[in-house]
GROMACS .gro file of N, CA and C in nm:
model
  306
    1MET      N    1   6.052  10.825  11.066
    1MET     CA    2   5.928  10.753  11.051
    1MET      C    3   5.949  10.620  10.979
    2ARG      N    4   6.065  10.603  10.914
    2ARG     CA    5   6.091  10.480  10.841
    2ARG      C    6   6.167  10.377  10.924
    3HIS      N    7   6.206  10.411  11.045
    3HIS     CA    8   6.298  10.325  11.120
    3HIS      C    9   6.245  10.184  11.146
    4GLU      N   10   6.114  10.166  11.156
    4GLU     CA   11   6.060  10.033  11.183
    4GLU      C   12   6.083   9.936  11.067
    5ALA      N   13   6.102   9.988  10.947
    5ALA     CA   14   6.126   9.903  10.830
    5ALA      C   15   6.274   9.870  10.812
    6LEU      N   16   6.360   9.928  10.895
    6LEU     CA   17   6.504   9.908  10.881
    6LEU      C   18   6.555   9.806  10.982
    7ASP      N   19   6.652   9.725  10.939
    7ASP     CA   20   6.718   9.640  11.038
    7ASP      C   21   6.823   9.725  11.111
    8GLU      N   22   6.889   9.669  11.210
    8GLU     CA   23   6.983   9.744  11.294
    8GLU      C   24   7.092   9.811  11.212
    9ARG      N   25   7.155   9.737  11.122
    9ARG     CA   26   7.265   9.794  11.042
    9ARG      C   27   7.215   9.903  10.948
   10GLU      N   28   7.100   9.884  10.887
   10GLU     CA   29   7.044   9.987  10.799
   10GLU      C   30   7.012  10.114  10.878
   11PHE      N   31   6.958  10.095  11.000
   11PHE     CA   32   6.929  10.211  11.083
   11PHE      C   33   7.056  10.289  11.115
   12GLN      N   34   7.161  10.218  11.156
   12GLN     CA   35   7.286  10.284  11.190
   12GLN      C   36   7.345  10.355  11.068
   13SER      N   37   7.336  10.293  10.952
   13SER     CA   38   7.386  10.356  10.828
   13SER      C   39   7.309  10.484  10.798
   14GLU      N   40   7.179  10.482  10.815
   14GLU     CA   41   7.097  10.601  10.793
   14GLU      C   42   7.137  10.713  10.890
   15MET      N   43   7.159  10.678  11.016
   15MET     CA   44   7.199  10.779  11.114
   15MET      C   45   7.334  10.840  11.076
   16ILE      N   46   7.428  10.757  11.037
   16ILE     CA   47   7.559  10.807  10.995
   16ILE      C   48   7.543  10.901  10.876
   17ASP      N   49   7.464  10.861  10.777
   17ASP     CA   50   7.444  10.944  10.658
   17ASP      C   51   7.383  11.080  10.694
   18ILE      N   52   7.288  11.080  10.785
   18ILE     CA   53   7.225  11.206  10.826
   18ILE      C   54   7.328  11.301  10.887
   19PHE      N   55   7.406  11.252  10.981
   19PHE     CA   56   7.501  11.338  11.050
   19PHE      C   57   7.617  11.379  10.960
   20VAL      N   58   7.669  11.286  10.881
   20VAL     CA   59   7.778  11.322  10.789
   20VAL      C   60   7.728  11.421  10.685
   21GLY      N   61   7.603  11.406  10.643
   21GLY     CA   62   7.546  11.497  10.544
   21GLY      C   63   7.539  11.641  10.593
   22LEU      N   64   7.541  11.662  10.723
   22LEU     CA   65   7.543  11.798  10.777
   22LEU      C   66   7.679  11.864  10.755
   23ARG      N   67   7.782  11.783  10.738
   23ARG     CA   68   7.919  11.832  10.716
   23ARG      C   69   7.961  11.933  10.821
   24ASP      N   70   7.932  11.898  10.945
   24ASP     CA   71   7.963  11.985  11.058
   24ASP      C   72   8.029  11.901  11.166
   25LEU      N   73   8.153  11.930  11.198
   25LEU     CA   74   8.225  11.852  11.299
   25LEU      C   75   8.166  11.865  11.439
   26HIS      N   76   8.077  11.962  11.459
   26HIS     CA   77   8.017  11.981  11.590
   26HIS      C   78   7.896  11.889  11.612
   27THR      N   79   7.851  11.822  11.508
   27THR     CA   80   7.738  11.730  11.521
   27THR      C   81   7.784  11.592  11.476
   28ASN      N   82   7.816  11.508  11.570
   28ASN     CA   83   7.864  11.373  11.541
   28ASN      C   84   7.766  11.269  11.590
   29TYR      N   85   7.770  11.156  11.526
   29TYR     CA   86   7.690  11.042  11.571
   29TYR      C   87   7.786  10.932  11.614
   30ILE      N   88   7.770  10.884  11.734
   30ILE     CA   89   7.855  10.779  11.787
   30ILE      C   90   7.778  10.647  11.782
   31LEU      N   91   7.837  10.548  11.717
   31LEU     CA   92   7.771  10.418  11.710
   31LEU      C   93   7.759  10.355  11.848
   32PRO      N   94   7.660  10.269  11.868
   32PRO     CA   95   7.645  10.199  11.996
   32PRO      C   96   7.769  10.113  12.028
   33ALA      N   97   7.783  10.080  12.154
   33ALA     CA   98   7.902  10.008  12.203
   33ALA      C   99   7.929   9.877  12.128
   34ASP      N  100   7.826   9.810  12.079
   34ASP     CA  101   7.846   9.685  12.007
   34ASP      C  102   7.935   9.701  11.885
   35TYR      N  103   7.942   9.821  11.829
   35TYR     CA  104   8.021   9.846  11.710
   35TYR      C  105   8.164   9.887  11.743
   36HIS      N  106   8.196   9.917  11.865
   36HIS     CA  107   8.327   9.969  11.900
   36HIS      C  108   8.440   9.868  11.881
   37ARG      N  109   8.412   9.742  11.884
   37ARG     CA  110   8.515   9.638  11.869
   37ARG      C  111   8.543   9.606  11.723
   38ARG      N  112   8.466   9.659  11.633
   38ARG     CA  113   8.478   9.624  11.492
   38ARG      C  114   8.544   9.739  11.415
   39PHE      N  115   8.654   9.707  11.352
   39PHE     CA  116   8.722   9.809  11.274
   39PHE      C  117   8.809   9.742  11.169
   40ALA      N  118   8.849   9.820  11.075
   40ALA     CA  119   8.941   9.775  10.971
   40ALA      C  120   9.041   9.888  10.948
   41TYR      N  121   9.155   9.854  10.899
   41TYR     CA  122   9.254   9.957  10.868
   41TYR      C  123   9.335   9.914  10.746
   42LEU      N  124   9.395  10.011  10.684
   42LEU     CA  125   9.487   9.985  10.573
   42LEU      C  126   9.627  10.000  10.628
   43PRO      N  127   9.720   9.917  10.584
   43PRO     CA  128   9.854   9.918  10.643
   43PRO      C  129   9.946  10.025  10.583
   44PHE      N  130   9.891  10.140  10.549
   44PHE     CA  131   9.973  10.248  10.492
   44PHE      C  132   9.902  10.381  10.505
   45HIS      N  133   9.978  10.488  10.492
   45HIS     CA  134   9.924  10.624  10.489
   45HIS      C  135   9.953  10.683  10.352
   46ILE      N  136   9.861  10.763  10.304
   46ILE     CA  137   9.880  10.837  10.179
   46ILE      C  138   9.873  10.985  10.212
   47GLU      N  139   9.966  11.062  10.155
   47GLU     CA  140   9.966  11.206  10.174
   47GLU      C  141   9.972  11.276  10.040
   48GLU      N  142   9.911  11.395  10.036
   48GLU     CA  143   9.915  11.473   9.913
   48GLU      C  144  10.038  11.563   9.914
   49PHE      N  145  10.084  11.597   9.796
   49PHE     CA  146  10.189  11.697   9.780
   49PHE      C  147  10.166  11.765   9.646
   50TYR      N  148  10.234  11.874   9.627
   50TYR     CA  149  10.218  11.951   9.502
   50TYR      C  150  10.351  11.956   9.429
   51GLU      N  151  10.343  11.932   9.299
   51GLU     CA  152  10.462  11.941   9.214
   51GLU      C  153  10.420  12.017   9.089
   52ALA      N  154  10.489  12.127   9.063
   52ALA     CA  155  10.455  12.213   8.948
   52ALA      C  156  10.308  12.253   8.952
   53GLY      N  157  10.256  12.280   9.073
   53GLY     CA  158  10.118  12.322   9.089
   53GLY      C  159  10.015  12.212   9.077
   54GLU      N  160  10.059  12.089   9.061
   54GLU     CA  161   9.967  11.975   9.046
   54GLU      C  162   9.965  11.893   9.174
   55ARG      N  163   9.844  11.861   9.222
   55ARG     CA  164   9.830  11.778   9.341
   55ARG      C  165   9.860  11.633   9.306
   56ARG      N  166   9.942  11.570   9.388
   56ARG     CA  167   9.977  11.429   9.368
   56ARG      C  168   9.975  11.359   9.503
   57TYR      N  169   9.978  11.226   9.500
   57TYR     CA  170   9.964  11.148   9.623
   57TYR      C  171  10.074  11.042   9.632
   58LEU      N  172  10.134  11.032   9.751
   58LEU     CA  173  10.238  10.933   9.775
   58LEU      C  174  10.204  10.850   9.898
   59VAL      N  175  10.248  10.726   9.898
   59VAL     CA  176  10.246  10.646  10.020
   59VAL      C  177  10.354  10.705  10.109
   60SER      N  178  10.316  10.750  10.228
   60SER     CA  179  10.412  10.816  10.316
   60SER      C  180  10.464  10.725  10.427
   61ARG      N  181  10.384  10.627  10.464
   61ARG     CA  182  10.423  10.537  10.571
   61ARG      C  183  10.360  10.401  10.547
   62VAL      N  184  10.431  10.296  10.584
   62VAL     CA  185  10.381  10.160  10.566
   62VAL      C  186  10.395  10.086  10.700
   63SER      N  187  10.291  10.016  10.739
   63SER     CA  188  10.291   9.941  10.864
   63SER      C  189  10.384   9.821  10.854
   64PRO      N  190  10.445   9.783  10.964
   64PRO     CA  191  10.525   9.659  10.964
   64PRO      C  192  10.440   9.535  10.935
   65ARG      N  193  10.309   9.546  10.950
   65ARG     CA  194  10.219   9.433  10.922
   65ARG      C  195  10.185   9.421  10.773
   66ASN      N  196  10.229   9.514  10.693
   66ASN     CA  197  10.205   9.510  10.550
   66ASN      C  198  10.262   9.381  10.490
   67THR      N  199  10.188   9.315  10.403
   67THR     CA  200  10.234   9.189  10.343
   67THR      C  201  10.266   9.204  10.194
   68ASP      N  202  10.253   9.324  10.140
   68ASP     CA  203  10.281   9.347   9.998
   68ASP      C  204  10.418   9.413   9.984
   69ALA      N  205  10.514   9.339   9.933
   69ALA     CA  206  10.651   9.391   9.922
   69ALA      C  207  10.661   9.510   9.827
   70ALA      N  208  10.567   9.525   9.734
   70ALA     CA  209  10.570   9.637   9.640
   70ALA      C  210  10.517   9.766   9.702
   71LEU      N  211  10.452   9.755   9.815
   71LEU     CA  212  10.396   9.873   9.881
   71LEU      C  213  10.499   9.928   9.979
   72VAL      N  214  10.568  10.032   9.935
   72VAL     CA  215  10.674  10.094  10.014
   72VAL      C  216  10.655  10.245  10.014
   73PRO      N  217  10.716  10.315  10.110
   73PRO     CA  218  10.706  10.461  10.108
   73PRO      C  219  10.757  10.519   9.977
   74ASP      N  220  10.698  10.630   9.938
   74ASP     CA  221  10.731  10.708   9.818
   74ASP      C  222  10.674  10.649   9.690
   75VAL      N  223  10.591  10.546   9.698
   75VAL     CA  224  10.520  10.497   9.580
   75VAL      C  225  10.409  10.597   9.548
   76GLU      N  226  10.400  10.641   9.423
   76GLU     CA  227  10.294  10.735   9.387
   76GLU      C  228  10.163  10.660   9.365
   77VAL      N  229  10.056  10.715   9.419
   77VAL     CA  230   9.923  10.656   9.405
   77VAL      C  231   9.849  10.736   9.297
   78THR      N  232   9.810  10.668   9.190
   78THR     CA  233   9.740  10.734   9.081
   78THR      C  234   9.595  10.691   9.071
   79HIS      N  235   9.562  10.572   9.126
   79HIS     CA  236   9.426  10.518   9.119
   79HIS      C  237   9.391  10.453   9.252
   80TRP      N  238   9.261  10.446   9.279
   80TRP     CA  239   9.209  10.380   9.399
   80TRP      C  240   9.085  10.302   9.358
   81ASN      N  241   9.090  10.171   9.372
   81ASN     CA  242   8.978  10.085   9.333
   81ASN      C  243   8.932  10.112   9.190
   82GLY      N  244   9.028  10.132   9.101
   82GLY     CA  245   8.997  10.147   8.959
   82GLY      C  246   8.962  10.288   8.914
   83MET      N  247   8.953  10.383   9.007
   83MET     CA  248   8.922  10.521   8.965
   83MET      C  249   9.043  10.610   8.992
   84ARG      N  250   9.051  10.719   8.920
   84ARG     CA  251   9.161  10.814   8.942
   84ARG      C  252   9.159  10.859   9.087
   85ILE      N  253   9.275  10.874   9.146
   85ILE     CA  254   9.285  10.907   9.288
   85ILE      C  255   9.215  11.039   9.321
   86GLU      N  256   9.218  11.136   9.230
   86GLU     CA  257   9.151  11.263   9.256
   86GLU      C  258   9.001  11.243   9.279
   87GLN      N  259   8.940  11.158   9.197
   87GLN     CA  260   8.798  11.130   9.211
   87GLN      C  261   8.771  11.054   9.341
   88ALA      N  262   8.857  10.959   9.375
   88ALA     CA  263   8.840  10.883   9.498
   88ALA      C  264   8.850  10.974   9.620
   89VAL      N  265   8.941  11.069   9.618
   89VAL     CA  266   8.955  11.163   9.729
   89VAL      C  267   8.829  11.248   9.742
   90MET      N  268   8.777  11.295   9.630
   90MET     CA  269   8.655  11.376   9.634
   90MET      C  270   8.536  11.295   9.687
   91ARG      N  271   8.525  11.170   9.644
   91ARG     CA  272   8.415  11.085   9.694
   91ARG      C  273   8.428  11.061   9.843
   92ASN      N  274   8.550  11.034   9.889
   92ASN     CA  275   8.571  11.010  10.031
   92ASN      C  276   8.538  11.136  10.112
   93ALA      N  277   8.576  11.251  10.061
   93ALA     CA  278   8.549  11.376  10.134
   93ALA      C  279   8.400  11.396  10.154
   94SER      N  280   8.319  11.352  10.060
   94SER     CA  281   8.174  11.369  10.074
   94SER      C  282   8.116  11.278  10.182
   95HIS      N  283   8.195  11.184  10.231
   95HIS     CA  284   8.147  11.092  10.335
   95HIS      C  285   8.210  11.121  10.472
   96GLU      N  286   8.284  11.230  10.482
   96GLU     CA  287   8.350  11.265  10.607
   96GLU      C  288   8.289  11.392  10.664
   97ALA      N  289   8.264  11.392  10.793
   97ALA     CA  290   8.207  11.510  10.858
   97ALA      C  291   8.304  11.627  10.847
   98GLY      N  292   8.252  11.743  10.813
   98GLY     CA  293   8.333  11.863  10.807
   98GLY      C  294   8.415  11.877  10.681
   99SER      N  295   8.406  11.783  10.591
   99SER     CA  296   8.485  11.789  10.467
   99SER      C  297   8.429  11.894  10.373
  100ASN      N  298   8.516  11.966  10.310
  100ASN     CA  299   8.478  12.059  10.206
  100ASN      C  300   8.594  12.074  10.110
  101SER      N  301   8.574  12.139  10.000
  101SER     CA  302   8.677  12.145   9.897
  101SER      C  303   8.805  12.214   9.945
  102GLU      N  304   8.794  12.302  10.043
  102GLU     CA  305   8.913  12.367  10.097
  102GLU      C  306   8.996  12.269  10.176
   0.00000   0.00000   0.00000
């Protein structure tokens, strides 16, 4: 009922929030075709591992397009945008369909 007060981007954001909030991979929302050409990526992968029962995170792969010489495989990631990586992972999980603590 609020859609008339929203611009296009706000409407799409609301739709994404509704479907992601269900946390069910069987209910997805696909953005309209105009959005398919727009994307961003990070030039690396991060993977979790366990050491002495503690979860930790390492850069596992780096794109050839990476421009930061300090960003190489096996660098441990402890923070993301100023917050502890554990908190960042939990926040990200809450924005992904089907994510849960398991």
